[in-house]
XYZ file of C-alpha atoms in Angstrom:
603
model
C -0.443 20.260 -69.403
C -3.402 21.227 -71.042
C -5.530 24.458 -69.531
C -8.899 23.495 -68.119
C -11.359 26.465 -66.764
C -10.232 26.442 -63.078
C -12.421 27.604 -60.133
C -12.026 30.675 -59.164
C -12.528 30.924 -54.794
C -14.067 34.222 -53.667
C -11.842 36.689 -52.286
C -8.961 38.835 -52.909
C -6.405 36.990 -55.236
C -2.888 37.203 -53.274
C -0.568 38.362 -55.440
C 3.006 39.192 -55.377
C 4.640 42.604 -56.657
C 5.135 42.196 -60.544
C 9.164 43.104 -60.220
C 10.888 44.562 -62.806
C 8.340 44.287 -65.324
C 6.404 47.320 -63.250
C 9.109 49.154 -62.185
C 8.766 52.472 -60.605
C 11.003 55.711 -61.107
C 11.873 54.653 -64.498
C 12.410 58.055 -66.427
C 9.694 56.366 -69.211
C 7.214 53.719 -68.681
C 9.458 50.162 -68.530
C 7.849 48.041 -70.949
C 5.750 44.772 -69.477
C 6.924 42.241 -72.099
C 9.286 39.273 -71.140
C 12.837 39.597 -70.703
C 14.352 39.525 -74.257
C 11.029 39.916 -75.766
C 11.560 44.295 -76.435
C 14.715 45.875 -76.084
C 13.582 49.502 -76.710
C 16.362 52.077 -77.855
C 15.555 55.340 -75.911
C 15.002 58.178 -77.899
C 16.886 61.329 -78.056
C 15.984 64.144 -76.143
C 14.104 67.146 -78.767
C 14.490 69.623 -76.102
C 17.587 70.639 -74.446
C 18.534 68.604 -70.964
C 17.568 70.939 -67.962
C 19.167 70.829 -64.393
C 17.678 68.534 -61.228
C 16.729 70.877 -58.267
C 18.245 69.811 -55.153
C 16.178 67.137 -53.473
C 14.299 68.231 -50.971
C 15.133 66.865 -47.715
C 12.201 64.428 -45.460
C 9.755 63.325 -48.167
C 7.974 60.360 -47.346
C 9.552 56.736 -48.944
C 12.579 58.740 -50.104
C 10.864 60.542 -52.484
C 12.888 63.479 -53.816
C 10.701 66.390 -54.261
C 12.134 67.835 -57.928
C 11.862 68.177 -61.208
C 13.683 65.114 -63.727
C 14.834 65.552 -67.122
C 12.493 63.379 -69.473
C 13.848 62.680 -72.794
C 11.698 63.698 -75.949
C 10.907 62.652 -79.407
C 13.979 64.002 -81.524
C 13.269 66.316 -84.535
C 14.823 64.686 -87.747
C 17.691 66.426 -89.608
C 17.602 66.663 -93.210
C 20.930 65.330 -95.022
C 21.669 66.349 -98.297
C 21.234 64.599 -101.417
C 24.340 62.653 -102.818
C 23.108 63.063 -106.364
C 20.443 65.539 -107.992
C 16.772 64.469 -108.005
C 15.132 63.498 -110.963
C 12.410 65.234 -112.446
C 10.296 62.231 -111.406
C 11.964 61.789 -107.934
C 10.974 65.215 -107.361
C 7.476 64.236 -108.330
C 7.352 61.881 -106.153
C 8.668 63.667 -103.366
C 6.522 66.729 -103.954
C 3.695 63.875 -103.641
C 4.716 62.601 -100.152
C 5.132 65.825 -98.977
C 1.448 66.835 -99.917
C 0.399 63.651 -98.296
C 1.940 64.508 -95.428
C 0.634 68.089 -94.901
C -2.832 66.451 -95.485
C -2.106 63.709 -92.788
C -5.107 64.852 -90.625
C -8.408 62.866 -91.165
C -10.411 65.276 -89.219
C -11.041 68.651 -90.081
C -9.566 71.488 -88.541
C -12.255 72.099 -85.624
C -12.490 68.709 -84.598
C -8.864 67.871 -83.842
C -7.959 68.440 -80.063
C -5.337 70.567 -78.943
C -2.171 69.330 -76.918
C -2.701 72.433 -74.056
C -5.730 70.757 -72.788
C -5.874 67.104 -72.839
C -8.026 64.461 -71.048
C -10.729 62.401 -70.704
C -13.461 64.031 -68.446
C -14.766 67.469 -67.325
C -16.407 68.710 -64.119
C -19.957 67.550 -65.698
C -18.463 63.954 -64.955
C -17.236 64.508 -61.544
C -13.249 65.695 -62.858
C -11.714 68.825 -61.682
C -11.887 72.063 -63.405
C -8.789 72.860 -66.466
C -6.879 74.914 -63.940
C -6.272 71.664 -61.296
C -2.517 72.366 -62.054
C -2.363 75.900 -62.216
C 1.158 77.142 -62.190
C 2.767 73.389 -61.781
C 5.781 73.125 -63.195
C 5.283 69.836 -65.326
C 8.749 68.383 -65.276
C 8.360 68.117 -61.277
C 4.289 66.533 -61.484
C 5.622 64.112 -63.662
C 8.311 63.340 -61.615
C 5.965 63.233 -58.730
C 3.593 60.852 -60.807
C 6.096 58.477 -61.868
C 7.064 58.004 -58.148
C 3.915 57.034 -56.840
C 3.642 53.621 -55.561
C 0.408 52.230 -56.030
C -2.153 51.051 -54.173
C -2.567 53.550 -51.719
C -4.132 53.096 -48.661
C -7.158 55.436 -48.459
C -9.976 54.037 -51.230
C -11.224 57.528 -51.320
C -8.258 58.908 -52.210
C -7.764 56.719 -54.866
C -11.417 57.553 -56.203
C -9.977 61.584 -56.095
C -6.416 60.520 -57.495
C -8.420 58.817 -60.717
C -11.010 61.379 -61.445
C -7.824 63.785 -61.273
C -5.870 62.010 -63.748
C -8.552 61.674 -66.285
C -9.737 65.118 -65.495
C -9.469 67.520 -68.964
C -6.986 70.009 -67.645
C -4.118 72.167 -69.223
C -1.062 70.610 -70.026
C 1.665 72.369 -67.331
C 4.784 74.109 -68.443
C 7.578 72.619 -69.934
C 6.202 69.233 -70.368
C 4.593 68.461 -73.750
C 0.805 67.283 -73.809
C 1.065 63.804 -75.331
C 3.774 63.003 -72.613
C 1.579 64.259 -69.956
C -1.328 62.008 -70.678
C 1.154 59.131 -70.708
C 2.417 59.805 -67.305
C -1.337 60.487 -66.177
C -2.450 56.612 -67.660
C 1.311 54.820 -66.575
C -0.012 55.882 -62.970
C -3.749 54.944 -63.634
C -2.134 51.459 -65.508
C -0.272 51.056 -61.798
C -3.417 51.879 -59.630
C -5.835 49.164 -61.832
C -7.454 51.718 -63.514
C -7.138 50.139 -67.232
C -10.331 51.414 -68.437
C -9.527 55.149 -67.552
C -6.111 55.253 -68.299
C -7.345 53.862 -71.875
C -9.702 56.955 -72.038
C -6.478 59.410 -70.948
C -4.429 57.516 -73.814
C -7.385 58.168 -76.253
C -8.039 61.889 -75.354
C -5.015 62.212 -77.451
C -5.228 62.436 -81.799
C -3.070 59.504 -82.813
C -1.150 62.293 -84.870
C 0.373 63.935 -81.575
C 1.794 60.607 -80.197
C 5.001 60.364 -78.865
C 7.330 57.542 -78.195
C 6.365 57.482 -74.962
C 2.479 57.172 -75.304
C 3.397 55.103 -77.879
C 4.781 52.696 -75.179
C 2.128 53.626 -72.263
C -0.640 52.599 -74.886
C 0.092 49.420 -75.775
C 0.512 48.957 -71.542
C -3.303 50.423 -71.360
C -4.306 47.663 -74.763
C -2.758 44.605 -72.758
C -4.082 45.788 -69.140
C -7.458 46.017 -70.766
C -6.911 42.522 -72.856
C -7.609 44.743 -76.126
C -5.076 44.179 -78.632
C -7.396 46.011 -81.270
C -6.671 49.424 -79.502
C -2.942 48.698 -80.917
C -4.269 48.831 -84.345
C -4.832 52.524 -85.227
C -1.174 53.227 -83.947
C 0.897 50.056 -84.677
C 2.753 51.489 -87.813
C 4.086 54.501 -85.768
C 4.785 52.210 -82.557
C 7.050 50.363 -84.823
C 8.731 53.783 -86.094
C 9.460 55.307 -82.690
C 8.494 53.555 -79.552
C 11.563 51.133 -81.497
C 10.019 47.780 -79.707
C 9.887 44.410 -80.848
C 6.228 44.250 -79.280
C 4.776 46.166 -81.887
C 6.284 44.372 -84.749
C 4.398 41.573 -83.684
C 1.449 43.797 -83.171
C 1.455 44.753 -86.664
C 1.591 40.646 -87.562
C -1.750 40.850 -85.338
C -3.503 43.427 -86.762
C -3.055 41.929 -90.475
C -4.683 39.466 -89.423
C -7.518 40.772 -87.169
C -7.886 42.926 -91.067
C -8.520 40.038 -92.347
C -4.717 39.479 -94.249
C -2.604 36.491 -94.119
C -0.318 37.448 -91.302
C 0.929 33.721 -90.709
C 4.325 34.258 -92.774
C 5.196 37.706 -90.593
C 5.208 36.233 -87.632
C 6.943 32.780 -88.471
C 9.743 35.935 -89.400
C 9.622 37.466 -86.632
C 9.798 34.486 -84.640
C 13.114 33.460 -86.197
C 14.141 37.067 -85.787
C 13.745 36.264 -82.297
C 11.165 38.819 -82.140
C 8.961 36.360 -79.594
C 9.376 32.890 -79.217
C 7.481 30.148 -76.895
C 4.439 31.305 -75.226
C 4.518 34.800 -75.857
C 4.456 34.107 -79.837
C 2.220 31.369 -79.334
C -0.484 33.852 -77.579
C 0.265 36.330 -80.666
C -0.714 33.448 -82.902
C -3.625 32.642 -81.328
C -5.540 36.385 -81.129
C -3.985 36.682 -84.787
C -6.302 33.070 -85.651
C -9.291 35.291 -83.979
C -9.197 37.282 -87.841
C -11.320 35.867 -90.623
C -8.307 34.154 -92.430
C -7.179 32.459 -88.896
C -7.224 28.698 -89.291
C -4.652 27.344 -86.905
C -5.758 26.307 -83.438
C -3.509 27.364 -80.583
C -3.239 25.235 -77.379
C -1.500 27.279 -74.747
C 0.598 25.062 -71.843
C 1.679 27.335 -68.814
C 4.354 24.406 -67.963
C 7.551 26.204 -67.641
C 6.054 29.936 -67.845
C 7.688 31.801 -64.605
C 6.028 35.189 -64.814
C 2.400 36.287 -65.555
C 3.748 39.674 -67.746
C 1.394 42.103 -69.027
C 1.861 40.645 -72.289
C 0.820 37.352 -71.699
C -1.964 38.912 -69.180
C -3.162 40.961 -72.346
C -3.353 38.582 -75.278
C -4.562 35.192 -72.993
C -7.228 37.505 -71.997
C -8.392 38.926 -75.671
C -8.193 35.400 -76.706
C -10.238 33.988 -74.119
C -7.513 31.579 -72.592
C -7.741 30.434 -69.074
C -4.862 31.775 -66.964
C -4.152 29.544 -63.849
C -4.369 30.696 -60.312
C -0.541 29.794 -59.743
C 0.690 32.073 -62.513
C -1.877 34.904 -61.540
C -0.124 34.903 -58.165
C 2.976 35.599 -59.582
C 1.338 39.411 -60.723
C 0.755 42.609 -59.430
C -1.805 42.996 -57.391
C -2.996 45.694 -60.110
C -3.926 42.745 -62.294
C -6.635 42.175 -59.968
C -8.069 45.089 -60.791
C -7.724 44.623 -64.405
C -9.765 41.659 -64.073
C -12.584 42.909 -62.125
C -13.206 45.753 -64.746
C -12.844 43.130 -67.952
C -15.794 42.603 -69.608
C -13.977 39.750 -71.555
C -14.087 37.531 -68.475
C -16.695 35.572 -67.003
C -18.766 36.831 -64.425
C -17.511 34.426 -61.880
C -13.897 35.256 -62.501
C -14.317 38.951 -61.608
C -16.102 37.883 -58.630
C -12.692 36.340 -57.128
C -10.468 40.023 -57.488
C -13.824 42.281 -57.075
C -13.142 42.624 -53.505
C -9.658 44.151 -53.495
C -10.794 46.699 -56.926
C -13.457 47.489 -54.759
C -11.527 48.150 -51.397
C -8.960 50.339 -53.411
C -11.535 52.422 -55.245
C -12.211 50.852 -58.944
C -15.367 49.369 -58.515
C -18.491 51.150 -57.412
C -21.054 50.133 -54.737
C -23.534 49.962 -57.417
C -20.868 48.037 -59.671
C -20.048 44.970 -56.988
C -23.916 44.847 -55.943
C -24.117 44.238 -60.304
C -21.909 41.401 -60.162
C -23.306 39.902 -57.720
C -26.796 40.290 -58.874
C -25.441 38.390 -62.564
C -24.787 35.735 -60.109
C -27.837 35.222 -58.128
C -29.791 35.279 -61.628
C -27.601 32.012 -62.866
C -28.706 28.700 -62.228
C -25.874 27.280 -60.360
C -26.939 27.498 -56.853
C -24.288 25.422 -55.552
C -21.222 28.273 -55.294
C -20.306 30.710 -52.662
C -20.697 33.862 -54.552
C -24.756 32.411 -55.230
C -25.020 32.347 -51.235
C -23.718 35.953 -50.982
C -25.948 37.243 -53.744
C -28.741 35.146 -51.873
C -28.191 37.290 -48.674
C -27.639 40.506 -50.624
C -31.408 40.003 -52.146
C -32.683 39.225 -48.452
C -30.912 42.753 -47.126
C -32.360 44.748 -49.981
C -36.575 43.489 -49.672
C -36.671 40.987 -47.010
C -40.167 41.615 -45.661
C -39.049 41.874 -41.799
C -36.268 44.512 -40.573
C -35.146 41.139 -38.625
C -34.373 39.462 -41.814
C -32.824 42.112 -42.937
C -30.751 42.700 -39.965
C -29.847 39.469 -40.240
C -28.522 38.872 -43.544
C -26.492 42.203 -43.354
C -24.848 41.095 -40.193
C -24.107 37.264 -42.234
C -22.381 39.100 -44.316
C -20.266 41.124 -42.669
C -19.449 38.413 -40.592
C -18.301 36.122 -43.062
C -15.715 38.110 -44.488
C -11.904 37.501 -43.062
C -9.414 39.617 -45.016
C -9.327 43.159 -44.135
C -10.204 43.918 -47.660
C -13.183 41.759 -47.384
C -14.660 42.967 -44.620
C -14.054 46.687 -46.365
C -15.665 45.021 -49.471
C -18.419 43.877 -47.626
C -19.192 47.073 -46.027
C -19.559 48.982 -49.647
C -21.385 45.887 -50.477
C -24.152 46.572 -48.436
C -24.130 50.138 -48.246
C -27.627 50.913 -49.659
C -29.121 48.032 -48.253
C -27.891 49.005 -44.814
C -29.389 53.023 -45.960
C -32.997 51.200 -46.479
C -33.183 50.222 -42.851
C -36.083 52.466 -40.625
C -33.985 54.703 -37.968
C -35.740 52.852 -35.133
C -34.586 49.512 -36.222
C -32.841 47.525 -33.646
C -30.321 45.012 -32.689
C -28.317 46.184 -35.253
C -24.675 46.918 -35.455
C -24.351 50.248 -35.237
C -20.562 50.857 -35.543
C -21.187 48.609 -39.133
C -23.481 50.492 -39.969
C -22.885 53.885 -39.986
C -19.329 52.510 -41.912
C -21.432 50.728 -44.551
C -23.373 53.636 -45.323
C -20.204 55.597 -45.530
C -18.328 53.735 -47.326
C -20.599 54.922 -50.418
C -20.423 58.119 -49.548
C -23.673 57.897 -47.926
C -23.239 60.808 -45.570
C -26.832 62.603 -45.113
C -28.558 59.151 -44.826
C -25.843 58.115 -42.307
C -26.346 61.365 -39.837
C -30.477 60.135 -39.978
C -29.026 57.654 -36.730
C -27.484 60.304 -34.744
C -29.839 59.723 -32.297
C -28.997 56.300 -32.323
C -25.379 56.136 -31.597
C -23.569 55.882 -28.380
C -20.937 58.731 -27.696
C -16.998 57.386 -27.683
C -18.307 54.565 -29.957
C -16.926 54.316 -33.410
C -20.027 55.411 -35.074
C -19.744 58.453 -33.199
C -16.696 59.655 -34.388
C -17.103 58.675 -38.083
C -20.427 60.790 -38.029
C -18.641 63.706 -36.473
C -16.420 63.302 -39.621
C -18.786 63.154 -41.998
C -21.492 65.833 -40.744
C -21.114 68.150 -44.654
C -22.549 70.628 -41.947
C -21.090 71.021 -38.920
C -20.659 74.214 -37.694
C -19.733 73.466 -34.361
C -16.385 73.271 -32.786
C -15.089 70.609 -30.665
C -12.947 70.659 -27.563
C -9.723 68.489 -26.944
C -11.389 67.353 -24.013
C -14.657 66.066 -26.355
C -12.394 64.136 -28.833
C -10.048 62.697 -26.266
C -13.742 60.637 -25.091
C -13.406 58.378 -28.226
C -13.062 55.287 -26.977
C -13.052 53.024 -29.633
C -13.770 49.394 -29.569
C -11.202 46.619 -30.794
C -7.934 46.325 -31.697
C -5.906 49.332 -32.778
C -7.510 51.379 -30.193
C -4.489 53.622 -29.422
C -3.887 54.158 -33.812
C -7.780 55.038 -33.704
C -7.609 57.722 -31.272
C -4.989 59.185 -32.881
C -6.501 59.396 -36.677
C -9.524 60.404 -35.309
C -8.132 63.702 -33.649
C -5.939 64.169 -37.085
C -9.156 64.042 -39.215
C -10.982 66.742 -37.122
C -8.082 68.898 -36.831
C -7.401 68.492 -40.544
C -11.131 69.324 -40.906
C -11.171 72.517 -39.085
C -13.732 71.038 -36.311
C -11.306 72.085 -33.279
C -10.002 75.879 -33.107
C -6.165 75.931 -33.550
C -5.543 76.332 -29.540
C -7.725 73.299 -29.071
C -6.427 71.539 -31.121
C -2.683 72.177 -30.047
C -4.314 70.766 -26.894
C -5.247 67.834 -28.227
C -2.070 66.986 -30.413
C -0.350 66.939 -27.034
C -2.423 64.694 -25.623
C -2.698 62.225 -27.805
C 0.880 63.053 -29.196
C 0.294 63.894 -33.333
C 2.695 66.484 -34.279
C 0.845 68.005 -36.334
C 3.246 70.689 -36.699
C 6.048 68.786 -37.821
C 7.711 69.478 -41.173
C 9.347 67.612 -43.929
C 9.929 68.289 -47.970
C 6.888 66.899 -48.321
C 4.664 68.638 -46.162
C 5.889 72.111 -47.386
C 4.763 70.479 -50.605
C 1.147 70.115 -49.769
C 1.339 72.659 -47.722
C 2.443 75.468 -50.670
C 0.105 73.953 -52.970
C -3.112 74.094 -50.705
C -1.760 77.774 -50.444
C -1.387 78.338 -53.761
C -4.621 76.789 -54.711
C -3.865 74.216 -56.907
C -6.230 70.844 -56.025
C -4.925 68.761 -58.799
C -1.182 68.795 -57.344
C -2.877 68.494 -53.626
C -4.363 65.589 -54.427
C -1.417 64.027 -56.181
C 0.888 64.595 -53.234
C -1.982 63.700 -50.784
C -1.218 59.746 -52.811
C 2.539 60.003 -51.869
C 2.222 60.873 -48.363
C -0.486 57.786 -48.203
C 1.944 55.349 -50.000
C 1.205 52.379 -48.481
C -1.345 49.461 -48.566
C -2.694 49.307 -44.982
C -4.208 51.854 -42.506
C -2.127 51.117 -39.717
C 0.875 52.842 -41.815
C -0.568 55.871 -41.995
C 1.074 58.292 -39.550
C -1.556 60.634 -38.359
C 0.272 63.351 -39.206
C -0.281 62.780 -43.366
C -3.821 61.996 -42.212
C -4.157 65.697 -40.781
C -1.999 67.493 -43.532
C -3.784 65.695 -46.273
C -7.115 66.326 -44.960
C -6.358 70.233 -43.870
C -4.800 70.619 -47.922
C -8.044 69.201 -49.299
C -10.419 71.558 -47.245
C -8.223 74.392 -48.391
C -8.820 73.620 -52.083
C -12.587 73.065 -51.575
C -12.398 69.393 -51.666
C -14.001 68.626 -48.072
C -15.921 66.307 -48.951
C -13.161 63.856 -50.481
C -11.732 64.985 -47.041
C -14.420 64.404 -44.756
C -14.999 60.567 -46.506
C -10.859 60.000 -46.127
C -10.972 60.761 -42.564
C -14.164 58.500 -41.526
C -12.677 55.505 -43.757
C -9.379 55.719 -41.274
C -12.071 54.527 -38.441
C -14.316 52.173 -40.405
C -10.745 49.653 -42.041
C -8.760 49.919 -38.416
């Protein structure tokens, strides 16, 4: 059948996981092209193998706490000549080597150094170069590669991003260029396409290794930008050893303007690509000034939405239908919301899960919507929604105001929705007077939170009622409580709702994790509401040692595995309180403090 633009219905795209194509605990990022399509040869290791540690025993999901052996780039040896040289093959030689001495573009000061690599520093909200301090890198790779992404906690994923982009020094025994491929693989995994591209391109193409080699053209597909493959496609094809880039280089001849038409009729009978995959190649490579041949792409008969076909449908502006989206990650949501290369309307359909897991911004989803209440079409949801946003914001009357923010909380059914919703309206909810009424004051203190809000939030103390939910999420938040609460004060929260019993039991977690209760007090309170909070595992001498040892970077990354799963209510209270104790101890409380009060406002 032919491809017509399909309507996209607001909401959260259900997706299923993308199997073997995003495969976890692979020693090297598994390539996202279609069975058949790459066979990669794995490269031999440069450095000599080292032993495993012995798993250590209790980690969450399995996870064995230890350093792997990750194969490198190996360093060519010379064989000698059969025959002297010539005086002009010696020439020529002498010539090549010269050009390859000068291979550098950049001068000397401007080319970036493999010990410190990444995207962002502390000006930009990233964590310092020392994050990893004394981290062996074979076992934070390991560690990395593990994760399962999404994890539950948006906030975390908001600290787990700005740490992977952060500009820090590469760890021992792990070279730099691998590093940054591990850091964007996990970013790729999360939805974070547009910073895992920065991570990939904090590197000088020089320094790439076989494995970035393979993570970048992952980070050029999730962010439907062939062109990134460009700079790098005639050393993908020398080590990464994939049939993707061959036809990559077929591409970028003709995005340069060359007749690329003949290559990849080759490389089709090569059985490089063949049926939709090649026919998707041809059509970006007809974007190039020579391209003359117009592509129709049929999805009869397609199985499997790869990253691939995600990447080039997307750079060449073909429609993907909802059934074959569904058959994708749910990361691919993500992807969408953040490409600019879509329509505004189709990143309003996945905006609601990037935003619930931490891609999008408050001020990003309130954009969106505000591109659709300025279009003419008045007739579609997403027009009603950005309707009631505009009312919430400058309404004249705090009772049209009230009323459009409580519309739209209401009309929002999936638990990610209804999380969306709240970040949706944060700042509209922080405009409202203190003394406004018959509002929703458990919403609101959340919606206001959910941004991070925490100051303007604590302005309705007053307001609240004591057990209530909005009680306990601003004795979360408070960035300056002093105070110390009793057992007896935080066994009063009496939440409202289902999931009552789960509440009560986060909520003591966060604010012994915070250091709000002494430690006797809060031994008291464990009991009561039965946390053990001193129970140990491999992984919680893990967070433990590196809160100790003050290293935030590795915190934070084993904060994601203990939280490696897509829903609240699997959050043992226990992770909740180790994760948010490890995070004070490194001086992130405040990623802490807006961790804990999320647990209340999604349950």
């Amino acid at each position: 059948m032919r491809i017509s633009r399909t309507k996209v219905a607001l909401g959260a795209i259900a997706v299923s996981l993308l199997g073997a194509t995003m495969a976890l605990g692979q020693d090297s990022p598994e390539s996202l092209l279609p069975p058949g399509f790459d066979e990669p040869v794995a490269p031999a290791p440069s450095a000599p193998p080292r032993p495993r540690a012995t798993p250590e025993p209790g980690a969450p999901g399995g996870l064995t706490l230890a350093p792997t052996t990750l194969g490198l780039p190996a360093t060519p040896v010379p064989t000698p000549s059969p025959t002297p040289l010539d005086p002009a093959a010696l020439a020529l030689l002498a010539a090549q080597q010269a050009a390859e001495a000068q291979r550098y573009e950049m001068p000397a000061y401007a080319r970036r150094s493999l010990s410190l690599v990444g995207a962002a520093g502390p000006a930009e909200g990233a964590l310092g170069a020392d994050a990893f301090r004394g981290v062996d890198g074979i076992y934070l790779e390991a560690l990395m590669r593990s994760l399962r992404a999404p994890i539950a906690s948006r906030w975390l994923s908001i600290a787990l991003r700005r740490t992977l982009v952060s500009r820090v020094d590469t760890p021992a025994r792990v070279n730099g260029a691998d590093f940054a491929a591990e850091r964007a693989w996990l970013l790729v995994r999360m939805g974070e396409s547009v910073a895992a591209r920065a991570v990939v391109q904090a590197v000088d193409t020089e320094n790439y290794t076989p494995k970035l080699y393979q993570v970048a053209m992952q980070t050029a597909l999730a962010t439907g930008d062939p062109g990134q493959l460009c700079p790098l496609v005639e050393g993908g094809v020398a080590q990464a050893q994939e049939r993707g880039w061959l036809v990559a280089r077929g591409i970028c001849k003709a995005l340069a303007g060359e007749a690329a038409a003949p290559l990849l009729k080759a490389l089709e009978k090569q059985g490089a690509a063949r049926g939709v995959d090649m026919l998707l190649a041809r059509k970006v490579a007809g974007m190039g000034a020579r391209g003359r041949q117009a592509i129709t792409i049929e999805w009869d008969g397609v199985d499997q939405l790869t990253a691939w076909r995600y990447g080039l449908a997307t750079a060449s502006g073909t429609d993907i239908p909802d059934t074959m989206l569904q058959t994708a990650g749910p990361q691919v949501q993500a992807w969408r919301a953040l490409s600019p290369m879509l329509d505004v309307r189709q990143r309003i359909a996945p905006a609601d899960y990037a935003v619930a897991r931490g891609v999008l911004s408050n001020a990003a989803l309130v954009d969106l919507y505000g591109a659709i209440d300025g279009e003419d079409d008045q007739s579609r949801a997403e027009y009603a929604i950005g309707r009631d946003l505009r009312t919430a914001y400058v309404a004249p009357t705090r009772a049209e105001r009230v009323t459009a923010l409580t519309g739209l909380w209401n009309e929002a059914k999936t638990p990610d929705a209804r999380y969306a919703r709240l970040i949706l309206t944060a700042r509209a909810a922080a405009r409202l007077p203190v003394d406004t009424q018959e509002v929703d004051m458990d919403r609101l203190i959340a919606s206001m939170l959910s941004a991070g809000l925490d100051r303007t939030a604590l302005r309705w103390h007053s307001r609240v009622t004591a057990g209530s939910d909005g009680w306990a999420m601003l004795a979360l938040a408070d960035p300056d409580a002093s105070r110390r609460y009793g057992a007896g004060e935080v066994n009063d929260y009496a939440p409202a709702g289902a999931n009552v019993a789960l509440k009560q039991k986060l909520f003591f977690a966060g604010m012994a994790g915070l250091g709000r209760m002494s430690p006797a007090e809060a031994q008291r309170g464990a009991s009561s509401v039965e946390v053990a909070i001193g129970q140990e595992n491999g992984w919680t001498r893990a967070i433990d040692r590196a809160a100790r040892a003050n290293q935030p970077g590795l915190v934070i990354v084993l904060a994601g595995i203990g939280m490696q799963t897509t829903d609240w209510r699997g959050v043992p209270p226990e992770v909740l309180y180790r994760v948010c104790n490890a995070l004070r101890l490194v001086g992130l409380g405040g990623q802490a403090r807006m961790i804990a009060t999320e647990a209340i406002a999604r349950l």
